[in-house]
Coordinates of C-alpha atoms in Angstrom, one line a residue:
M1122 CA 82.5 36.5 213.5
L1123 CA 82.1 36.9 209.6
L1124 CA 79.7 39.7 210.1
I1125 CA 81.9 41.4 212.6
G1126 CA 84.8 40.9 210.4
I1127 CA 83.1 42.4 207.7
A1128 CA 82.0 45.2 209.6
V1129 CA 85.4 46.1 210.9
A1130 CA 86.9 45.5 207.1
A1131 CA 84.6 47.9 205.9
V1132 CA 84.6 50.7 209.0
L1133 CA 88.7 50.4 208.0
A1134 CA 88.4 51.0 204.6
A1135 CA 85.9 54.1 205.3
T1136 CA 88.6 55.5 207.5
L1137 CA 91.4 55.0 204.9
T1138 CA 88.7 56.4 202.0
V1139 CA 87.9 59.4 204.1
T1140 CA 91.2 60.3 205.3
A1141 CA 92.8 60.2 201.7
T1142 CA 89.8 62.1 200.1
R1143 CA 89.8 64.8 202.8
Y1144 CA 93.6 65.3 201.9
F1145 CA 93.3 65.2 198.1
L1146 CA 90.3 67.5 198.6
H1147 CA 92.1 69.9 200.5
A1148 CA 95.2 69.9 197.9
E1149 CA 92.9 70.0 194.7
A1150 CA 90.8 72.9 196.5
G1151 CA 93.7 74.9 197.5
E1152 CA 95.0 74.2 193.8
L1153 CA 91.9 75.6 192.1
L1154 CA 91.8 78.8 194.5
D1155 CA 95.3 79.7 193.8
A1156 CA 94.7 79.5 189.9
Q1157 CA 91.6 81.8 190.5
L1158 CA 93.9 84.0 192.3
A1159 CA 96.3 84.0 189.5
R1160 CA 93.6 84.6 186.8
A1161 CA 92.1 87.8 188.9
A1162 CA 95.8 89.2 189.0
R1163 CA 96.0 88.8 185.2
L1164 CA 92.8 90.3 184.4
F1165 CA 93.4 93.2 186.4
D1166 CA 97.0 93.6 184.6
A1167 CA 94.8 93.4 181.5
A1168 CA 92.3 95.9 182.6
R1169 CA 94.9 98.1 184.1
S1170 CA 96.2 100.0 180.9
A1171 CA 92.3 101.1 180.4
I1172 CA 92.1 103.0 183.7
D1173 CA 93.2 106.5 184.1
S1174 CA 94.2 106.8 187.6
A1175 CA 96.6 109.0 189.6
P1176 CA 99.0 107.4 191.9
G1177 CA 97.2 106.2 194.8
T1178 CA 93.9 105.9 193.8
V1179 CA 91.3 103.7 195.8
L1180 CA 89.3 101.3 194.0
Q1181 CA 85.8 100.6 195.7
L1182 CA 85.4 96.9 195.5
P1183 CA 82.5 95.2 197.0
D1184 CA 83.1 93.9 200.2
L1185 CA 81.7 90.2 200.4
G1186 CA 82.7 89.5 203.7
T1187 CA 84.8 86.5 204.9
T1188 CA 82.4 83.7 205.8
I1189 CA 81.1 81.3 203.5
G1190 CA 77.6 81.5 203.1
H1191 CA 77.4 85.1 203.8
E1192 CA 74.5 87.1 202.0
V1193 CA 75.3 88.6 199.1
A1194 CA 74.5 92.2 198.2
W1195 CA 74.5 92.1 194.5
P1196 CA 72.0 90.1 192.8
D1197 CA 74.1 88.0 190.2
G1198 CA 76.8 87.3 193.1
H1199 CA 77.4 83.6 194.6
A1200 CA 77.7 82.6 198.2
Y1201 CA 81.2 81.4 197.2
E1202 CA 82.5 84.9 196.2
L1203 CA 85.6 85.6 198.4
H1204 CA 86.8 88.7 200.2
V1205 CA 89.6 90.3 197.8
A1206 CA 91.9 93.0 198.3
L1207 CA 94.2 94.5 195.5
Q1208 CA 97.4 96.8 195.2
I1209 CA 99.3 97.8 192.4
F1210 CA 103.0 98.8 192.8
D1211 CA 105.1 100.2 190.0
A1212 CA 108.7 99.2 189.2
R1213 CA 110.1 101.1 192.1
G1214 CA 107.7 100.0 194.6
Q1215 CA 105.4 103.2 194.5
L1216 CA 102.0 102.5 195.3
L1217 CA 99.5 103.0 192.2
M1218 CA 96.4 101.7 193.0
R1219 CA 94.5 99.9 195.9
S1220 CA 91.3 98.4 197.0
A1221 CA 89.6 100.1 199.7
N1222 CA 90.1 97.2 202.3
A1223 CA 94.0 97.1 201.4
P1224 CA 96.8 99.2 203.3
D1225 CA 98.9 101.3 201.6
T1226 CA 102.1 98.8 202.7
P1227 CA 102.3 95.7 200.5
I1228 CA 100.8 92.9 202.0
A1229 CA 103.2 90.5 201.0
P1230 CA 106.8 90.6 199.6
L1231 CA 106.7 91.7 195.7
D1232 CA 108.4 88.9 194.5
S1233 CA 106.6 87.1 192.1
G1234 CA 104.6 83.9 192.8
F1235 CA 102.3 82.9 196.1
H1236 CA 102.9 84.0 199.4
D1237 CA 101.1 83.8 203.0
S1238 CA 101.1 87.0 204.9
P1239 CA 101.1 87.1 208.7
D1240 CA 97.8 88.7 208.7
G1241 CA 96.1 85.7 207.5
W1242 CA 95.9 86.6 203.7
R1243 CA 96.9 84.3 200.7
V1244 CA 98.5 86.6 198.2
F1245 CA 99.6 86.3 194.6
V1246 CA 102.0 88.7 193.0
L1247 CA 102.2 89.2 189.1
T1248 CA 105.1 91.3 187.5
S1249 CA 103.4 93.0 184.6
R1250 CA 105.1 92.3 181.2
V1251 CA 104.2 95.8 180.0
D1252 CA 106.0 98.0 182.7
G1253 CA 107.5 95.6 185.2
A1254 CA 104.3 96.9 187.8
R1255 CA 103.9 94.6 190.8
I1256 CA 100.2 93.3 190.9
V1257 CA 98.9 92.1 194.3
V1258 CA 96.0 90.3 194.6
A1259 CA 94.9 88.6 197.9
E1260 CA 92.2 86.6 199.4
D1261 CA 91.2 85.8 203.1
D1262 CA 92.6 82.8 204.2
R1263 CA 89.7 81.9 206.5
A1264 CA 87.4 82.0 203.9
R1265 CA 89.4 79.8 201.7
H1266 CA 89.6 77.5 205.0
E1267 CA 86.1 77.6 205.3
L1268 CA 85.5 76.7 201.4
R1269 CA 87.9 73.9 201.6
V1270 CA 86.1 72.5 204.8
G1271 CA 82.9 72.9 202.9
F1272 CA 84.0 71.3 200.0
S1273 CA 85.4 68.4 202.1
A1274 CA 82.5 67.9 204.1
V1275 CA 80.2 67.3 201.4
A1276 CA 82.4 64.6 199.8
L1277 CA 83.0 62.9 203.0
L1278 CA 79.5 62.9 204.0
I1279 CA 78.9 61.5 200.5
T1280 CA 81.5 59.0 200.8
L1281 CA 80.5 58.1 204.4
G1282 CA 76.8 57.6 203.3
G1283 CA 77.8 55.4 200.3
F1284 CA 79.8 53.0 202.7
A1285 CA 77.3 53.1 205.1
L1286 CA 74.8 51.7 202.6
L1287 CA 77.0 49.4 201.1
L1288 CA 77.9 48.1 204.5
A1289 CA 74.1 47.7 205.4
V1290 CA 73.4 45.8 202.1
L1291 CA 76.4 43.8 202.4
L1292 CA 75.5 42.7 206.0
V1293 CA 71.6 41.8 205.0
Q1294 CA 73.0 39.9 202.3
V1295 CA 75.6 37.9 204.2
D1296 CA 73.2 37.3 207.1
R1297 CA 70.2 35.8 204.6
G1298 CA 73.1 34.0 202.7
L1299 CA 74.3 32.3 206.1
A1300 CA 70.5 31.4 207.1
P1301 CA 70.6 27.8 205.5
V1302 CA 74.2 27.5 207.0
R1303 CA 72.8 28.4 210.6
R1304 CA 69.7 25.9 209.9
L1305 CA 72.2 23.2 208.9
A1306 CA 73.9 23.5 212.2
A1307 CA 70.7 23.2 214.2
R1308 CA 69.8 20.0 212.3
L1309 CA 73.4 18.6 212.8
A1310 CA 73.1 19.5 216.5
R1311 CA 69.6 17.6 216.8
R1312 CA 71.0 14.5 215.4
E1313 CA 70.8 11.4 217.5
Q1314 CA 74.2 9.7 218.3
G1315 CA 75.3 7.4 216.0
D1316 CA 73.6 9.1 213.2
F1317 CA 76.2 9.5 209.9
S1318 CA 73.8 9.6 207.3
D1319 CA 74.8 12.4 204.6
V1320 CA 74.0 15.9 204.9
P1321 CA 71.3 17.2 202.4
G1322 CA 73.0 19.8 199.9
T1323 CA 69.7 21.3 198.7
G1324 CA 68.8 25.0 199.4
L1325 CA 72.5 26.2 200.5
P1326 CA 74.5 28.7 199.0
S1327 CA 76.9 27.1 196.3
E1328 CA 79.9 28.3 197.9
I1329 CA 79.2 25.8 200.7
G1330 CA 79.0 23.0 198.4
P1331 CA 82.7 22.0 198.8
L1332 CA 82.5 21.9 202.6
V1333 CA 79.4 19.9 202.7
E1334 CA 80.7 17.5 200.2
A1335 CA 83.8 17.1 202.4
L1336 CA 81.6 16.9 205.5
N1337 CA 79.7 14.1 203.6
H1338 CA 82.7 12.2 202.8
Y1339 CA 84.0 12.4 206.4
L1340 CA 80.5 11.3 207.6
G1341 CA 81.1 8.0 205.2
R1342 CA 84.5 7.4 206.6
L1343 CA 82.8 7.8 210.2
R1344 CA 80.2 5.2 208.9
L1345 CA 82.8 2.6 207.8
A1346 CA 84.8 3.1 210.9
F1347 CA 81.6 2.7 213.3
R1348 CA 80.4 -0.5 211.2
A1349 CA 84.1 -1.7 211.7
E1350 CA 83.9 -1.3 215.3
Q1351 CA 80.4 -2.9 215.5
E1352 CA 81.8 -6.0 213.4
F1353 CA 85.0 -6.2 215.4
A1354 CA 83.0 -6.5 218.8
T1355 CA 80.4 -9.2 217.1
R1356 CA 83.4 -10.9 215.6
A1357 CA 85.6 -11.0 218.5
A1358 CA 82.5 -12.3 220.8
H1359 CA 81.6 -14.9 218.0
E1360 CA 85.6 -16.0 217.6
L1361 CA 86.1 -16.2 221.2
R1362 CA 83.0 -17.7 222.4
T1363 CA 84.2 -21.4 221.3
P1364 CA 87.8 -21.2 223.0
L1365 CA 86.3 -20.0 226.2
A1366 CA 83.9 -22.3 226.4
A1367 CA 86.3 -25.0 226.3
I1368 CA 88.6 -23.0 228.7
R1369 CA 86.0 -23.5 231.1
I1370 CA 84.8 -26.9 230.5
H1371 CA 88.6 -28.1 230.8
T1372 CA 88.9 -26.3 234.0
E1373 CA 85.6 -27.9 235.4
N1374 CA 87.5 -31.4 234.3
A1375 CA 90.7 -30.5 236.1
L1376 CA 88.6 -29.4 239.2
D1377 CA 86.6 -32.9 239.2
A1378 CA 89.3 -34.9 237.8
D1379 CA 89.8 -38.2 239.7
S1380 CA 93.6 -38.9 239.5
D1381 CA 96.9 -36.9 238.6
S1382 CA 96.5 -38.2 234.8
E1383 CA 93.3 -36.9 234.1
R1384 CA 94.2 -33.4 235.7
T1385 CA 97.3 -33.3 233.7
E1386 CA 95.2 -34.2 230.7
S1387 CA 92.6 -31.4 231.5
L1388 CA 95.4 -29.1 232.2
L1389 CA 97.2 -29.7 228.8
R1390 CA 93.9 -29.2 227.2
L1391 CA 93.2 -26.0 229.1
R1392 CA 96.7 -24.8 227.9
E1393 CA 95.8 -25.4 224.4
G1394 CA 92.4 -23.6 224.4
I1395 CA 94.2 -20.4 226.2
D1396 CA 96.8 -20.5 223.5
R1397 CA 94.0 -20.8 221.1
A1398 CA 92.0 -18.2 222.5
G1399 CA 95.6 -15.8 222.4
R1400 CA 96.2 -16.7 218.9
L1401 CA 92.4 -15.5 218.0
T1402 CA 92.9 -12.3 219.8
S1403 CA 96.4 -11.4 218.2
Q1404 CA 94.5 -12.1 215.1
L1405 CA 91.7 -10.0 215.7
L1406 CA 93.6 -7.0 216.6
L1407 CA 96.0 -7.4 213.7
L1408 CA 93.3 -7.7 211.3
T1409 CA 91.6 -4.5 212.9
R1410 CA 94.8 -2.4 212.6
L1411 CA 95.3 -3.5 208.9
E1412 CA 91.5 -2.7 208.2
K1413 CA 92.2 0.9 209.6
V1414 CA 95.4 2.0 207.8
E1415 CA 96.8 1.5 204.7
L1416 CA 100.1 0.3 203.7
K1417 CA 102.6 3.2 203.9
E1418 CA 105.9 1.1 204.1
Q1419 CA 108.5 1.5 201.5
F1420 CA 108.4 -1.7 199.4
A1421 CA 111.7 -3.5 199.3
T1422 CA 113.1 -6.0 196.8
L1423 CA 112.9 -9.7 198.3
N1424 CA 114.1 -12.8 197.5
V1425 CA 111.5 -15.4 197.4
R1426 CA 113.6 -18.3 198.4
R1427 CA 115.2 -16.9 201.1
L1428 CA 111.7 -15.6 202.4
L1429 CA 110.0 -18.9 202.3
E1430 CA 113.0 -20.4 203.9
R1431 CA 112.7 -18.1 207.1
S1432 CA 109.0 -18.6 207.1
A1433 CA 109.6 -22.7 207.1
S1434 CA 112.3 -22.3 209.6
S1435 CA 110.3 -20.4 212.1
Q1436 CA 107.4 -22.9 211.5
E1437 CA 109.4 -26.4 211.4
P1438 CA 109.1 -26.9 215.6
I1439 CA 105.3 -26.9 215.3
A1440 CA 105.2 -29.2 212.1
H1441 CA 107.7 -31.8 213.9
A1442 CA 105.8 -31.6 217.0
R1443 CA 102.9 -33.3 214.7
G1444 CA 105.2 -35.6 212.9
Q1445 CA 105.4 -33.1 209.9
W1446 CA 108.2 -31.6 207.5
I1447 CA 108.3 -28.7 205.9
R1448 CA 110.0 -28.4 202.3
V1449 CA 111.1 -25.3 200.0
D1450 CA 110.7 -25.7 196.4
A1451 CA 111.8 -22.2 194.7
P1452 CA 114.2 -21.1 192.1
P1453 CA 117.3 -19.1 194.0
D1454 CA 116.9 -15.9 191.5
L1455 CA 113.2 -15.1 192.0
N1456 CA 112.5 -11.8 193.3
I1457 CA 109.3 -9.9 194.7
R1458 CA 108.7 -6.5 196.3
G1459 CA 107.0 -5.9 199.4
D1460 CA 106.9 -5.6 203.2
E1461 CA 108.8 -8.3 204.7
D1462 CA 107.3 -8.6 208.0
L1463 CA 103.7 -8.6 206.5
L1464 CA 104.3 -11.1 204.1
L1465 CA 106.1 -13.4 206.6
T1466 CA 103.0 -13.0 208.5
A1467 CA 100.4 -14.0 205.6
L1468 CA 102.9 -17.3 204.8
D1469 CA 102.9 -18.4 208.6
T1470 CA 99.3 -17.9 208.5
L1471 CA 99.0 -20.5 205.5
I1472 CA 101.4 -22.8 207.0
T1473 CA 99.8 -22.5 210.5
N1474 CA 96.4 -23.7 208.8
A1475 CA 98.1 -26.5 206.5
I1476 CA 100.0 -27.8 209.8
Q1477 CA 96.2 -28.0 211.4
H1478 CA 94.7 -29.7 208.4
G1479 CA 97.4 -31.3 206.5
G1480 CA 97.3 -34.6 208.6
G1481 CA 100.9 -36.6 209.1
E1482 CA 102.3 -36.0 205.7
G1483 CA 104.6 -33.1 205.0
I1484 CA 104.2 -29.4 203.6
T1485 CA 106.1 -28.0 200.3
L1486 CA 106.5 -24.3 199.9
R1487 CA 106.8 -24.2 196.2
A1488 CA 107.5 -20.8 194.2
S1489 CA 106.9 -20.5 190.4
A1490 CA 107.1 -17.4 187.8
T1491 CA 105.3 -16.3 184.9
N1492 CA 106.4 -13.3 182.8
T1493 CA 104.6 -11.0 184.9
H1494 CA 103.5 -12.5 188.4
V1495 CA 105.1 -15.1 191.1
T1496 CA 103.0 -17.7 192.8
I1497 CA 103.8 -18.8 196.4
A1498 CA 102.2 -22.2 197.1
V1499 CA 101.5 -23.8 200.4
I1500 CA 100.7 -27.5 199.5
D1501 CA 99.5 -30.0 202.5
C1502 CA 98.4 -33.2 202.1
G1503 CA 95.5 -33.5 204.2
A1504 CA 91.8 -34.6 203.4
G1505 CA 91.4 -31.3 201.6
L1506 CA 88.1 -29.3 201.4
D1507 CA 84.8 -30.3 199.4
K1508 CA 83.6 -28.4 196.7
A1509 CA 81.2 -26.4 198.2
R1510 CA 83.4 -25.4 201.0
L1511 CA 86.0 -24.6 198.7
E1512 CA 84.0 -22.4 196.3
S1513 CA 82.5 -20.8 199.5
L1514 CA 85.8 -19.8 200.5
R1515 CA 86.9 -18.6 197.2
D1516 CA 83.8 -16.0 196.8
S1517 CA 84.5 -14.9 200.6
L1518 CA 88.1 -14.0 199.5
R1519 CA 86.7 -11.9 196.4
D1520 CA 84.0 -10.6 198.4
T1521 CA 84.4 -8.1 201.1
D1522 CA 80.8 -8.3 202.2
A1523 CA 80.9 -8.9 206.0
D1524 CA 78.4 -11.6 205.7
R1525 CA 80.9 -13.5 203.8
R1526 CA 84.2 -13.4 205.5
P1527 CA 86.7 -16.5 205.7
G1528 CA 88.4 -17.2 208.7
L1529 CA 90.5 -15.0 210.4
G1530 CA 94.0 -16.3 209.3
L1531 CA 92.6 -16.3 205.6
E1532 CA 91.2 -12.8 206.0
I1533 CA 94.7 -11.4 207.4
A1534 CA 96.8 -13.1 204.4
N1535 CA 94.2 -12.2 201.7
W1536 CA 94.6 -8.3 202.8
I1537 CA 98.2 -8.8 203.0
A1538 CA 98.3 -10.1 199.4
R1539 CA 95.8 -7.3 198.3
A1540 CA 98.0 -4.6 199.9
H1541 CA 101.0 -5.8 197.7
G1542 CA 98.7 -6.0 194.3
G1543 CA 98.1 -9.6 194.7
Q1544 CA 95.8 -12.0 196.0
V1545 CA 95.2 -15.1 197.7
L1546 CA 94.0 -18.5 195.8
L1547 CA 92.7 -21.8 197.0
E1548 CA 92.7 -25.2 195.0
H1549 CA 92.5 -28.9 195.2
G1550 CA 95.4 -30.7 195.5
A1551 CA 96.9 -33.0 192.9
D1552 CA 94.5 -35.6 192.5
G1553 CA 92.1 -34.2 194.8
V1554 CA 94.6 -35.0 198.1
G1555 CA 95.0 -31.9 200.1
L1556 CA 94.7 -28.3 199.7
V1557 CA 96.9 -25.6 197.8
A1558 CA 96.5 -22.1 199.3
S1559 CA 98.7 -19.7 197.0
V1560 CA 99.6 -16.1 197.1
R1561 CA 100.0 -14.5 193.8
L1562 CA 102.1 -11.3 193.7
P1563 CA 103.5 -9.1 190.8
L1564 CA 107.2 -10.2 189.8
A1565 CA 109.7 -7.6 190.5
R1566 CA 111.6 -6.3 187.5

């Protein structure tokens, strides 16, 4: 299509150039011949005073014909000499002199200037400044036309030839320049499915460099997306394996139960396993959505105490069912900027972990501030984590490598914190009791 477009553009340009050239050549050739005609008239006027002739004298001017290329009989002539007729009238309109090929009557009106006679002559009439005589010089218009056509034909042939040569060179150069692109397209067409390696940019025209760079950038994004899909499938299979196995065991226990109490116990555990599988599925889907898109919501100013109270109220029924309580400890005038729903998701995740691993004691939601940051801590009173496990979780929160990921809940909370310009921190509780999971966020000014 590129070559066709270039060819069409070149043809249109040549057509426009030829049309304009033909028009201007005709106009310029006509003006040049008219100038020669006027000059001939002035020469006749200057020479007339030296000619002693009676009225009606006939001059035997050479008849050179009316066809361009007509063989000239004079050795010093030229093929472009034209058939010329001459008439001279006095101021009263009486014929004084004429050439043998001119009639007795005026070829054109005796008014000064250029005229086109009905007989096909181009006429110039000059009024003599000496005695007011009218000098009429005429050229056969057919010869003038053929001369203009000859001029135009030569110029147009040169123009068309130049355009044809330019078009041929241009097409060859474009074809040679696009050859590496065609080879690149052939290599891409032969690639196997799932091959997202970079496209080599060597040997390609410099104009194609930005395209190759953009293509490699896009292939890089495809690699990440494909890797994320593979990781999601692998992780989903790994995370769901345990609850699905538990669901199968509890189902078999319910089917093999010897009493209603055993059956009821197995069904309750079956429901817990189903709930856990549902939570894992929701977390996996949420994490997948968060990894694929950037946070585009417009942040709003949020009151930290109100945010903690809302999160605590949603988790209190679950905590009470386990014999735990939730307490909020935050100043009333502390603000942050962020997306409320996402921050609630992060807090709910940390509180859920604290409820599951915090023992029978309560959970404290505490907020504190420095000059630049706000720290929201979820504090439980459980058994906590040993030093090695705590360091492993800290490293996994700092490193995005797939082989060192934390649990789904912590990973989701960490992504939300990073999207808000913060981070998730894990520490031992006071006196080594429990775990403190904190979200550190920028302070709203």
